[in-house]
PDB file of C-alpha atoms and ligand atoms in Angstrom:
ATOM      1  CA  UNK A   1     111.734 171.764  94.383  1.00 97.00           C
ATOM      2  CA  UNK A   2     110.064 170.554  97.858  1.00 98.00           C
ATOM      3  CA  UNK A   3     106.864 171.861  99.570  1.00 98.00           C
ATOM      4  CA  UNK A   4     106.878 171.667 103.070  1.00 98.00           C
ATOM      5  CA  UNK A   5     104.298 172.475 105.282  1.00 98.00           C
ATOM      6  CA  UNK A   6     105.784 171.803 109.097  1.00 98.00           C
ATOM      7  CA  UNK A   7     108.595 174.320 110.827  1.00 98.00           C
ATOM      8  CA  UNK A   8     110.759 171.447 111.403  1.00 98.00           C
ATOM      9  CA  UNK A   9     111.221 170.259 107.788  1.00 98.00           C
ATOM     10  CA  UNK A  10     111.776 173.630 106.841  1.00 98.00           C
ATOM     11  CA  UNK A  11     114.576 174.073 109.312  1.00 98.00           C
ATOM     12  CA  UNK A  12     115.931 170.797 108.718  1.00 98.00           C
ATOM     13  CA  UNK A  13     116.151 171.462 104.592  1.00 98.00           C
ATOM     14  CA  UNK A  14     117.801 175.477 105.243  1.00 98.00           C
ATOM     15  CA  UNK A  15     120.146 173.983 107.531  1.00 98.00           C
ATOM     16  CA  UNK A  16     121.384 171.310 105.111  1.00 98.00           C
ATOM     17  CA  UNK A  17     121.756 173.777 102.594  1.00 98.00           C
ATOM     18  CA  UNK A  18     123.531 176.162 104.951  1.00 98.00           C
ATOM     19  CA  UNK A  19     126.113 173.413 105.543  1.00 98.00           C
ATOM     20  CA  UNK A  20     127.272 173.269 101.739  1.00 98.00           C
ATOM     21  CA  UNK A  21     127.597 177.123 102.275  1.00 98.00           C
ATOM     22  CA  UNK A  22     124.635 178.190 100.696  1.00 98.00           C
ATOM     23  CA  UNK A  23     123.295 181.970 101.288  1.00 98.00           C
ATOM     24  CA  UNK A  24     119.814 181.868 102.459  1.00 98.00           C
ATOM     25  CA  UNK A  25     117.081 183.685 100.692  1.00 99.00           C
ATOM     26  CA  UNK A  26     113.658 184.297 101.566  1.00 99.00           C
ATOM     27  CA  UNK A  27     110.428 185.766 100.228  1.00 99.00           C
ATOM     28  CA  UNK A  28     107.377 186.078 102.234  1.00 99.00           C
ATOM     29  CA  UNK A  29     104.022 185.973 100.261  1.00 98.00           C
ATOM     30  CA  UNK A  30     100.652 185.138 101.186  1.00 98.00           C
ATOM     31  CA  UNK A  31     100.433 183.360  97.866  1.00 98.00           C
ATOM     32  CA  UNK A  32      98.155 183.900  94.427  1.00 98.00           C
ATOM     33  CA  UNK A  33     101.457 184.548  93.208  1.00 98.00           C
ATOM     34  CA  UNK A  34     102.046 187.123  90.492  1.00 98.00           C
ATOM     35  CA  UNK A  35     104.616 188.976  88.567  1.00 98.00           C
ATOM     36  CA  UNK A  36     105.573 191.323  91.617  1.00 98.00           C
ATOM     37  CA  UNK A  37     106.232 188.193  93.686  1.00 98.00           C
ATOM     38  CA  UNK A  38     108.088 186.673  90.831  1.00 98.00           C
ATOM     39  CA  UNK A  39     110.537 189.903  90.536  1.00 98.00           C
ATOM     40  CA  UNK A  40     111.184 189.100  94.221  1.00 98.00           C
ATOM     41  CA  UNK A  41     111.897 185.267  93.774  1.00 99.00           C
ATOM     42  CA  UNK A  42     114.173 186.603  91.052  1.00 98.00           C
ATOM     43  CA  UNK A  43     115.981 188.629  92.857  1.00 98.00           C
ATOM     44  CA  UNK A  44     116.754 186.064  95.429  1.00 98.00           C
ATOM     45  CA  UNK A  45     117.537 183.599  93.037  1.00 98.00           C
ATOM     46  CA  UNK A  46     120.277 185.961  91.700  1.00 98.00           C
ATOM     47  CA  UNK A  47     121.865 186.865  95.186  1.00 98.00           C
ATOM     48  CA  UNK A  48     121.050 183.667  97.090  1.00 98.00           C
ATOM     49  CA  UNK A  49     122.086 180.029  96.842  1.00 98.00           C
ATOM     50  CA  UNK A  50     119.069 178.518  98.161  1.00 98.00           C
ATOM     51  CA  UNK A  51     115.649 180.366  98.135  1.00 99.00           C
ATOM     52  CA  UNK A  52     112.335 180.147 100.052  1.00 99.00           C
ATOM     53  CA  UNK A  53     109.078 181.168  99.409  1.00 99.00           C
ATOM     54  CA  UNK A  54     106.651 181.162 102.567  1.00 99.00           C
ATOM     55  CA  UNK A  55     102.990 180.571 101.372  1.00 98.00           C
ATOM     56  CA  UNK A  56     100.963 181.695 104.485  1.00 98.00           C
ATOM     57  CA  UNK A  57      97.295 183.973 104.606  1.00 98.00           C
ATOM     58  CA  UNK A  58      98.304 185.471 108.215  1.00 98.00           C
ATOM     59  CA  UNK A  59      94.948 185.654 109.680  1.00 98.00           C
ATOM     60  CA  UNK A  60      96.282 187.899 112.278  1.00 98.00           C
ATOM     61  CA  UNK A  61      97.249 190.813 110.079  1.00 98.00           C
ATOM     62  CA  UNK A  62      93.494 191.055 108.844  1.00 98.00           C
ATOM     63  CA  UNK A  63      91.005 193.059 110.403  1.00 97.00           C
ATOM     64  CA  UNK A  64      87.480 191.816 111.077  1.00 96.00           C
ATOM     65  CA  UNK A  65      85.331 192.508 108.419  1.00 94.00           C
ATOM     66  CA  UNK A  66      88.600 192.204 105.803  1.00 96.00           C
ATOM     67  CA  UNK A  67      89.067 189.902 102.932  1.00 96.00           C
ATOM     68  CA  UNK A  68      90.709 186.757 104.884  1.00 98.00           C
ATOM     69  CA  UNK A  69      88.278 184.027 103.933  1.00 97.00           C
ATOM     70  CA  UNK A  70      87.871 184.937 100.346  1.00 96.00           C
ATOM     71  CA  UNK A  71      91.750 185.729  99.897  1.00 97.00           C
ATOM     72  CA  UNK A  72      92.775 183.693  96.797  1.00 97.00           C
ATOM     73  CA  UNK A  73      94.527 180.561  97.830  1.00 98.00           C
ATOM     74  CA  UNK A  74      95.960 178.787  94.850  1.00 98.00           C
ATOM     75  CA  UNK A  75      98.748 176.554  96.243  1.00 98.00           C
ATOM     76  CA  UNK A  76      99.123 174.450  93.076  1.00 98.00           C
ATOM     77  CA  UNK A  77      99.660 177.302  90.376  1.00 98.00           C
ATOM     78  CA  UNK A  78     101.956 178.638  93.218  1.00 98.00           C
ATOM     79  CA  UNK A  79     103.914 175.726  93.396  1.00 98.00           C
ATOM     80  CA  UNK A  80     104.579 175.454  89.619  1.00 98.00           C
ATOM     81  CA  UNK A  81     105.019 179.194  89.496  1.00 98.00           C
ATOM     82  CA  UNK A  82     107.774 179.028  91.750  1.00 98.00           C
ATOM     83  CA  UNK A  83     109.518 175.699  90.256  1.00 98.00           C
ATOM     84  CA  UNK A  84     109.471 177.620  86.977  1.00 98.00           C
ATOM     85  CA  UNK A  85     111.449 180.405  88.606  1.00 98.00           C
ATOM     86  CA  UNK A  86     113.871 177.688  90.085  1.00 98.00           C
ATOM     87  CA  UNK A  87     113.104 178.565  94.054  1.00 98.00           C
ATOM     88  CA  UNK A  88     114.045 175.799  96.298  1.00 98.00           C
ATOM     89  CA  UNK A  89     111.765 175.284  98.929  1.00 98.00           C
ATOM     90  CA  UNK A  90     107.876 176.481  99.458  1.00 98.00           C
ATOM     91  CA  UNK A  91     106.988 176.659 103.210  1.00 98.00           C
ATOM     92  CA  UNK A  92     102.988 176.870 103.012  1.00 98.00           C
ATOM     93  CA  UNK A  93     101.791 176.080 106.847  1.00 98.00           C
ATOM     94  CA  UNK A  94      98.665 175.779 108.019  1.00 98.00           C
ATOM     95  CA  UNK A  95      97.170 178.229 110.569  1.00 98.00           C
ATOM     96  CA  UNK A  96      97.765 176.048 113.644  1.00 98.00           C
ATOM     97  CA  UNK A  97     101.300 175.224 112.689  1.00 98.00           C
ATOM     98  CA  UNK A  98     101.916 179.143 112.752  1.00 98.00           C
ATOM     99  CA  UNK A  99      99.762 179.867 115.539  1.00 98.00           C
ATOM    100  CA  UNK A 100      99.203 176.344 117.440  1.00 97.00           C
ATOM    101  CA  UNK A 101      97.630 178.301 120.563  1.00 95.00           C
ATOM    102  CA  UNK A 102      96.399 181.777 121.223  1.00 92.00           C
ATOM    103  CA  UNK A 103      99.314 184.207 120.369  1.00 92.00           C
ATOM    104  CA  UNK A 104     100.515 185.712 123.496  1.00 94.00           C
ATOM    105  CA  UNK A 105     103.513 187.024 122.034  1.00 97.00           C
ATOM    106  CA  UNK A 106     103.454 189.981 119.897  1.00 98.00           C
ATOM    107  CA  UNK A 107     106.028 192.233 117.705  1.00 98.00           C
ATOM    108  CA  UNK A 108     104.900 195.966 117.691  1.00 98.00           C
ATOM    109  CA  UNK A 109     106.167 198.823 116.054  1.00 98.00           C
ATOM    110  CA  UNK A 110     105.473 202.068 117.417  1.00 98.00           C
ATOM    111  CA  UNK A 111     105.160 205.483 115.497  1.00 98.00           C
ATOM    112  CA  UNK A 112     105.454 203.979 111.744  1.00 98.00           C
ATOM    113  CA  UNK A 113     102.633 202.542 112.098  1.00 98.00           C
ATOM    114  CA  UNK A 114     100.234 205.162 113.130  1.00 98.00           C
ATOM    115  CA  UNK A 115      99.214 206.556 109.888  1.00 98.00           C
ATOM    116  CA  UNK A 116      98.755 205.033 106.492  1.00 98.00           C
ATOM    117  CA  UNK A 117      97.610 202.199 106.331  1.00 98.00           C
ATOM    118  CA  UNK A 118      98.283 201.461 109.942  1.00 98.00           C
ATOM    119  CA  UNK A 119      95.706 204.405 110.844  1.00 97.00           C
ATOM    120  CA  UNK A 120      92.937 202.650 108.634  1.00 97.00           C
ATOM    121  CA  UNK A 121      93.505 198.819 109.208  1.00 97.00           C
ATOM    122  CA  UNK A 122      94.071 198.592 113.214  1.00 97.00           C
ATOM    123  CA  UNK A 123      96.441 195.699 114.314  1.00 97.00           C
ATOM    124  CA  UNK A 124      97.650 194.877 110.757  1.00 98.00           C
ATOM    125  CA  UNK A 125     101.295 195.710 111.019  1.00 98.00           C
ATOM    126  CA  UNK A 126     101.208 193.945 114.351  1.00 98.00           C
ATOM    127  CA  UNK A 127      99.984 190.735 112.625  1.00 98.00           C
ATOM    128  CA  UNK A 128     102.588 191.661 109.668  1.00 98.00           C
ATOM    129  CA  UNK A 129     105.613 192.309 112.070  1.00 98.00           C
ATOM    130  CA  UNK A 130     104.781 189.277 114.276  1.00 98.00           C
ATOM    131  CA  UNK A 131     104.374 186.526 111.167  1.00 98.00           C
ATOM    132  CA  UNK A 132     107.486 188.103 109.603  1.00 98.00           C
ATOM    133  CA  UNK A 133     109.317 187.835 113.330  1.00 98.00           C
ATOM    134  CA  UNK A 134     108.272 184.215 113.340  1.00 98.00           C
ATOM    135  CA  UNK A 135     108.946 183.336 109.580  1.00 98.00           C
ATOM    136  CA  UNK A 136     112.922 184.922 109.985  1.00 98.00           C
ATOM    137  CA  UNK A 137     113.090 182.817 112.929  1.00 98.00           C
ATOM    138  CA  UNK A 138     111.930 179.875 111.136  1.00 98.00           C
ATOM    139  CA  UNK A 139     113.741 180.018 108.225  1.00 98.00           C
ATOM    140  CA  UNK A 140     117.086 181.748 109.318  1.00 98.00           C
ATOM    141  CA  UNK A 141     117.670 183.704 105.912  1.00 98.00           C
ATOM    142  CA  UNK A 142     120.343 185.817 105.279  1.00 98.00           C
ATOM    143  CA  UNK A 143     118.610 187.904 103.223  1.00 99.00           C
ATOM    144  CA  UNK A 144     114.476 188.669 102.992  1.00 99.00           C
ATOM    145  CA  UNK A 145     112.873 190.005  99.704  1.00 99.00           C
ATOM    146  CA  UNK A 146     110.176 192.789 100.067  1.00 99.00           C
ATOM    147  CA  UNK A 147     108.559 194.696  97.504  1.00 98.00           C
ATOM    148  CA  UNK A 148     108.025 198.528  97.487  1.00 98.00           C
ATOM    149  CA  UNK A 149     104.229 198.105  96.833  1.00 98.00           C
ATOM    150  CA  UNK A 150     103.782 198.139 100.404  1.00 98.00           C
ATOM    151  CA  UNK A 151     105.911 201.071 101.259  1.00 98.00           C
ATOM    152  CA  UNK A 152     104.801 201.299 104.798  1.00 98.00           C
ATOM    153  CA  UNK A 153     105.326 197.646 105.384  1.00 98.00           C
ATOM    154  CA  UNK A 154     109.055 198.034 104.179  1.00 98.00           C
ATOM    155  CA  UNK A 155     109.263 200.904 106.874  1.00 98.00           C
ATOM    156  CA  UNK A 156     108.256 198.935 109.371  1.00 98.00           C
ATOM    157  CA  UNK A 157     110.089 195.613 109.013  1.00 98.00           C
ATOM    158  CA  UNK A 158     113.350 197.583 108.547  1.00 98.00           C
ATOM    159  CA  UNK A 159     112.666 199.226 111.923  1.00 98.00           C
ATOM    160  CA  UNK A 160     112.091 195.842 113.294  1.00 98.00           C
ATOM    161  CA  UNK A 161     115.149 194.366 112.122  1.00 98.00           C
ATOM    162  CA  UNK A 162     116.740 197.193 113.305  1.00 98.00           C
ATOM    163  CA  UNK A 163     115.430 197.604 116.456  1.00 98.00           C
ATOM    164  CA  UNK A 164     115.464 193.864 117.801  1.00 98.00           C
ATOM    165  CA  UNK A 165     119.242 193.402 115.918  1.00 98.00           C
ATOM    166  CA  UNK A 166     117.970 190.890 113.523  1.00 98.00           C
ATOM    167  CA  UNK A 167     120.913 189.617 111.989  1.00 96.00           C
ATOM    168  CA  UNK A 168     118.927 189.089 108.259  1.00 98.00           C
ATOM    169  CA  UNK A 169     119.417 192.121 105.749  1.00 98.00           C
ATOM    170  CA  UNK A 170     116.399 193.244 104.000  1.00 98.00           C
ATOM    171  CA  UNK A 171     116.162 194.190  99.900  1.00 98.00           C
ATOM    172  CA  UNK A 172     113.374 196.102  98.296  1.00 98.00           C
ATOM    173  CA  UNK A 173     112.051 195.313  94.781  1.00 98.00           C
ATOM    174  CA  UNK A 174     110.491 198.137  92.493  1.00 98.00           C
ATOM    175  CA  UNK A 175     106.709 197.696  92.346  1.00 98.00           C
ATOM    176  CA  UNK A 176     105.610 195.627  89.043  1.00 98.00           C
ATOM    177  CA  UNK A 177     102.752 197.288  87.082  1.00 98.00           C
ATOM    178  CA  UNK A 178     100.748 195.820  84.347  1.00 98.00           C
ATOM    179  CA  UNK A 179     100.904 197.845  80.899  1.00 98.00           C
ATOM    180  CA  UNK A 180      98.448 200.474  82.140  1.00 98.00           C
ATOM    181  CA  UNK A 181     100.094 201.128  84.995  1.00 98.00           C
ATOM    182  CA  UNK A 182      98.225 199.364  87.828  1.00 98.00           C
ATOM    183  CA  UNK A 183     100.401 197.789  90.329  1.00 98.00           C
ATOM    184  CA  UNK A 184     100.143 193.986  90.033  1.00 98.00           C
ATOM    185  CA  UNK A 185      98.403 192.851  93.056  1.00 98.00           C
ATOM    186  CA  UNK A 186      96.648 189.457  94.166  1.00 96.00           C
ATOM    187  CA  UNK A 187      93.596 191.540  95.197  1.00 96.00           C
ATOM    188  CA  UNK A 188      93.147 193.060  91.401  1.00 98.00           C
ATOM    189  CA  UNK A 189      91.339 189.394  90.489  1.00 96.00           C
ATOM    190  CA  UNK A 190      88.560 190.921  92.743  1.00 97.00           C
ATOM    191  CA  UNK A 191      87.767 193.904  90.196  1.00 98.00           C
ATOM    192  CA  UNK A 192      85.245 193.509  87.855  1.00 98.00           C
ATOM    193  CA  UNK A 193      85.805 194.603  84.270  1.00 98.00           C
ATOM    194  CA  UNK A 194      84.719 198.161  84.687  1.00 98.00           C
ATOM    195  CA  UNK A 195      86.470 198.403  88.197  1.00 98.00           C
ATOM    196  CA  UNK A 196      89.624 197.063  86.496  1.00 98.00           C
ATOM    197  CA  UNK A 197      89.672 199.897  83.880  1.00 98.00           C
ATOM    198  CA  UNK A 198      88.938 202.700  86.521  1.00 98.00           C
ATOM    199  CA  UNK A 199      91.930 201.020  88.784  1.00 98.00           C
ATOM    200  CA  UNK A 200      94.187 203.119  86.542  1.00 98.00           C
ATOM    201  CA  UNK A 201      93.450 206.046  88.479  1.00 98.00           C
ATOM    202  CA  UNK A 202      95.951 205.219  91.177  1.00 98.00           C
ATOM    203  CA  UNK A 203      98.956 205.155  89.183  1.00 98.00           C
ATOM    204  CA  UNK A 204      97.667 208.119  86.930  1.00 98.00           C
ATOM    205  CA  UNK A 205      97.116 210.254  90.313  1.00 98.00           C
ATOM    206  CA  UNK A 206     100.462 209.373  91.297  1.00 98.00           C
ATOM    207  CA  UNK A 207     102.184 209.925  88.089  1.00 98.00           C
ATOM    208  CA  UNK A 208     100.286 213.523  87.424  1.00 98.00           C
ATOM    209  CA  UNK A 209     101.672 214.177  91.313  1.00 98.00           C
ATOM    210  CA  UNK A 210     105.232 213.641  90.604  1.00 98.00           C
ATOM    211  CA  UNK A 211     105.222 215.269  86.960  1.00 98.00           C
ATOM    212  CA  UNK A 212     103.842 218.535  88.943  1.00 98.00           C
ATOM    213  CA  UNK A 213     106.558 217.898  91.358  1.00 98.00           C
ATOM    214  CA  UNK A 214     109.136 218.015  88.747  1.00 97.00           C
ATOM    215  CA  UNK A 215     107.599 221.161  87.592  1.00 97.00           C
ATOM    216  CA  UNK A 216     108.271 222.900  90.913  1.00 97.00           C
ATOM    217  CA  UNK A 217     104.805 222.548  92.912  1.00 97.00           C
ATOM    218  CA  UNK A 218     105.975 221.797  96.308  1.00 97.00           C
ATOM    219  CA  UNK A 219     102.977 222.332  98.243  1.00 98.00           C
ATOM    220  CA  UNK A 220     101.551 219.206  99.501  1.00 98.00           C
ATOM    221  CA  UNK A 221      97.994 220.061 100.211  1.00 98.00           C
ATOM    222  CA  UNK A 222      97.588 221.402  96.269  1.00 98.00           C
ATOM    223  CA  UNK A 223      99.258 218.228  95.121  1.00 98.00           C
ATOM    224  CA  UNK A 224      96.911 215.758  97.611  1.00 98.00           C
ATOM    225  CA  UNK A 225      93.934 217.661  96.403  1.00 98.00           C
ATOM    226  CA  UNK A 226      94.649 217.302  92.442  1.00 98.00           C
ATOM    227  CA  UNK A 227      95.400 213.693  93.051  1.00 98.00           C
ATOM    228  CA  UNK A 228      91.896 213.199  95.208  1.00 98.00           C
ATOM    229  CA  UNK A 229      90.243 214.849  91.884  1.00 98.00           C
ATOM    230  CA  UNK A 230      91.819 212.310  89.701  1.00 98.00           C
ATOM    231  CA  UNK A 231      90.806 209.261  91.790  1.00 98.00           C
ATOM    232  CA  UNK A 232      86.967 210.748  92.485  1.00 98.00           C
ATOM    233  CA  UNK A 233      86.662 211.244  88.671  1.00 98.00           C
ATOM    234  CA  UNK A 234      87.320 207.335  88.168  1.00 98.00           C
ATOM    235  CA  UNK A 235      84.927 206.907  91.129  1.00 98.00           C
ATOM    236  CA  UNK A 236      87.373 205.624  93.265  1.00 98.00           C
ATOM    237  CA  UNK A 237      86.524 205.792  96.981  1.00 98.00           C
ATOM    238  CA  UNK A 238      89.556 207.443  98.773  1.00 98.00           C
ATOM    239  CA  UNK A 239      90.679 205.717 101.826  1.00 98.00           C
ATOM    240  CA  UNK A 240      93.700 207.963 101.895  1.00 98.00           C
ATOM    241  CA  UNK A 241      96.066 210.242  99.970  1.00 98.00           C
ATOM    242  CA  UNK A 242      99.192 211.313 101.396  1.00 98.00           C
ATOM    243  CA  UNK A 243     102.450 212.941 100.892  1.00 98.00           C
ATOM    244  CA  UNK A 244     104.739 211.933 104.076  1.00 98.00           C
ATOM    245  CA  UNK A 245     108.516 211.785 104.727  1.00 97.00           C
ATOM    246  CA  UNK A 246     109.878 208.438 103.460  1.00 97.00           C
ATOM    247  CA  UNK A 247     112.031 207.588 106.398  1.00 95.00           C
ATOM    248  CA  UNK A 248     109.274 208.864 109.580  1.00 96.00           C
ATOM    249  CA  UNK A 249     106.238 208.416 107.568  1.00 98.00           C
ATOM    250  CA  UNK A 250     104.857 211.652 109.046  1.00 97.00           C
ATOM    251  CA  UNK A 251     103.025 214.156 106.408  1.00 97.00           C
ATOM    252  CA  UNK A 252     104.643 217.169 104.988  1.00 97.00           C
ATOM    253  CA  UNK A 253     103.760 220.381 104.131  1.00 96.00           C
ATOM    254  CA  UNK A 254     106.109 221.368 101.706  1.00 95.00           C
ATOM    255  CA  UNK A 255     108.086 218.886 100.238  1.00 95.00           C
ATOM    256  CA  UNK A 256     111.554 218.348 100.523  1.00 95.00           C
ATOM    257  CA  UNK A 257     114.039 215.348 100.715  1.00 96.00           C
ATOM    258  CA  UNK A 258     112.769 211.626 100.330  1.00 97.00           C
ATOM    259  CA  UNK A 259     108.991 211.622  99.930  1.00 98.00           C
ATOM    260  CA  UNK A 260     106.520 209.064  99.875  1.00 98.00           C
ATOM    261  CA  UNK A 261     103.159 209.589  98.121  1.00 98.00           C
ATOM    262  CA  UNK A 262     100.858 207.115  99.081  1.00 98.00           C
ATOM    263  CA  UNK A 263      97.227 206.219  98.012  1.00 98.00           C
ATOM    264  CA  UNK A 264      94.534 203.601  99.208  1.00 98.00           C
ATOM    265  CA  UNK A 265      91.248 203.776  97.062  1.00 98.00           C
ATOM    266  CA  UNK A 266      88.183 201.164  97.103  1.00 98.00           C
ATOM    267  CA  UNK A 267      86.734 199.957  94.303  1.00 98.00           C
ATOM    268  CA  UNK A 268      83.575 198.442  95.583  1.00 96.00           C
ATOM    269  CA  UNK A 269      84.983 196.336  98.635  1.00 95.00           C
ATOM    270  CA  UNK A 270      88.064 195.839  96.957  1.00 97.00           C
ATOM    271  CA  UNK A 271      91.144 198.002  98.371  1.00 98.00           C
ATOM    272  CA  UNK A 272      94.011 198.611  96.275  1.00 98.00           C
ATOM    273  CA  UNK A 273      97.267 200.670  97.529  1.00 98.00           C
ATOM    274  CA  UNK A 274      99.930 202.131  95.290  1.00 98.00           C
ATOM    275  CA  UNK A 275     102.727 204.532  95.987  1.00 98.00           C
ATOM    276  CA  UNK A 276     105.776 206.483  94.119  1.00 98.00           C
ATOM    277  CA  UNK A 277     109.170 207.226  96.074  1.00 98.00           C
ATOM    278  CA  UNK A 278     110.799 210.486  95.152  1.00 98.00           C
ATOM    279  CA  UNK A 279     114.129 211.886  96.391  1.00 96.00           C
ATOM    280  CA  UNK A 280     114.120 215.260  96.190  1.00 94.00           C
ATOM    281  CA  UNK A 281     117.310 217.196  96.157  1.00 77.00           C
TER     282      UNK A 281
HETATM  283  P1  AMP B 301     101.713 189.806  99.688  1.00 51.67           P
HETATM  284  O1  AMP B 301     101.720 188.311  99.009  1.00 51.67           O
HETATM  285  O2  AMP B 301     100.869 190.539  98.753  1.00 51.67           O
HETATM  286  O3  AMP B 301     101.761 189.902 101.013  1.00 51.67           O
HETATM  287  O4  AMP B 301     103.138 190.255  99.083  1.00 51.67           O
HETATM  288  C1  AMP B 301     104.364 189.827  99.036  1.00 51.67           C
HETATM  289  C2  AMP B 301     105.486 190.417  98.786  1.00 51.67           C
HETATM  290  O5  AMP B 301     105.131 190.847  97.462  1.00 51.67           O
HETATM  291  C3  AMP B 301     105.527 191.994  99.604  1.00 51.67           C
HETATM  292  O6  AMP B 301     106.587 192.264 100.148  1.00 51.67           O
HETATM  293  C4  AMP B 301     104.774 192.904  98.716  1.00 51.67           C
HETATM  294  O7  AMP B 301     105.143 194.128  98.687  1.00 51.67           O
HETATM  295  C5  AMP B 301     105.569 192.127  97.119  1.00 51.67           C
HETATM  296  N1  AMP B 301     104.539 192.530  95.800  1.00 51.67           N
HETATM  297  C6  AMP B 301     103.331 192.425  95.835  1.00 51.67           C
HETATM  298  N2  AMP B 301     102.838 193.385  94.756  1.00 51.67           N
HETATM  299  C7  AMP B 301     103.941 193.667  94.107  1.00 51.67           C
HETATM  300  C8  AMP B 301     104.336 194.492  92.673  1.00 51.67           C
HETATM  301  N3  AMP B 301     103.379 194.573  92.274  1.00 51.67           N
HETATM  302  N4  AMP B 301     105.519 194.987  92.739  1.00 51.67           N
HETATM  303  C9  AMP B 301     106.745 194.387  93.398  1.00 51.67           C
HETATM  304  N5  AMP B 301     106.520 193.744  94.911  1.00 51.67           N
HETATM  305  C10 AMP B 301     105.386 193.259  95.209  1.00 51.67           C
END
């Protein structure tokens, strides 16, 4: 496995693989790799001949006062993990390599970015779509792999690919969870032991919500109120608790069709997100 830091080096490696007829898989990450990232790499390995993992803590998707500076950077361990899984190439550029001058070109997806995390983190998705568009152009992959953990990101990236006629395919992998249900995240390591225990309330609230829907409850106001009660019982500070249409991400009153139930909760300064996708006939 090679680790490269320069755009030109990625292009050369990928081109050489393509000459051999390889199908190219791309797994974009911010590093501090864990089993969630691992599942994307494994999915890429199963389907592609040459897998590129990008590791870049993208400054343009962090707002003022967010955790850009303290975000874990663990390239050595990440490289060992990628090697173990069998990835072919890591691209770990510097900020300067990705943004050599002040960025004048941005990719913006309207509407889908207005609610949920988009409302709480202004500019976040503009940073995500811009860096993903750049990575797609740099790597030239056939397929890119994303996690359902970031449900709004999935919808936004899909819209970008469709709206800009990008050639690559997007694959979505299920959320990987700890044994108690907490979604695996690079940010979980910020949690104190006590916060870590209480953080189980995100997945518990979502699971209980699903159970109530399975039992016939269709009133989004009642369901979100119950989720809020569960989360607050555990001392989580709610950023949002929403039930939206899974395609357009607009809030639903009566629940039907493809539904996304999404939560964002603070424990101390750590912001965690989780979601469940349901298909109601
Ligand atoms: P990040 O490094 O947090 O930007 O995440 C990189 C990719 O890994 C994104 O597509 C995430 O959705 C995905 N990912 C992060 N956590 C998980 C998880 N617990 N299960 C599945 N995918 C995940």
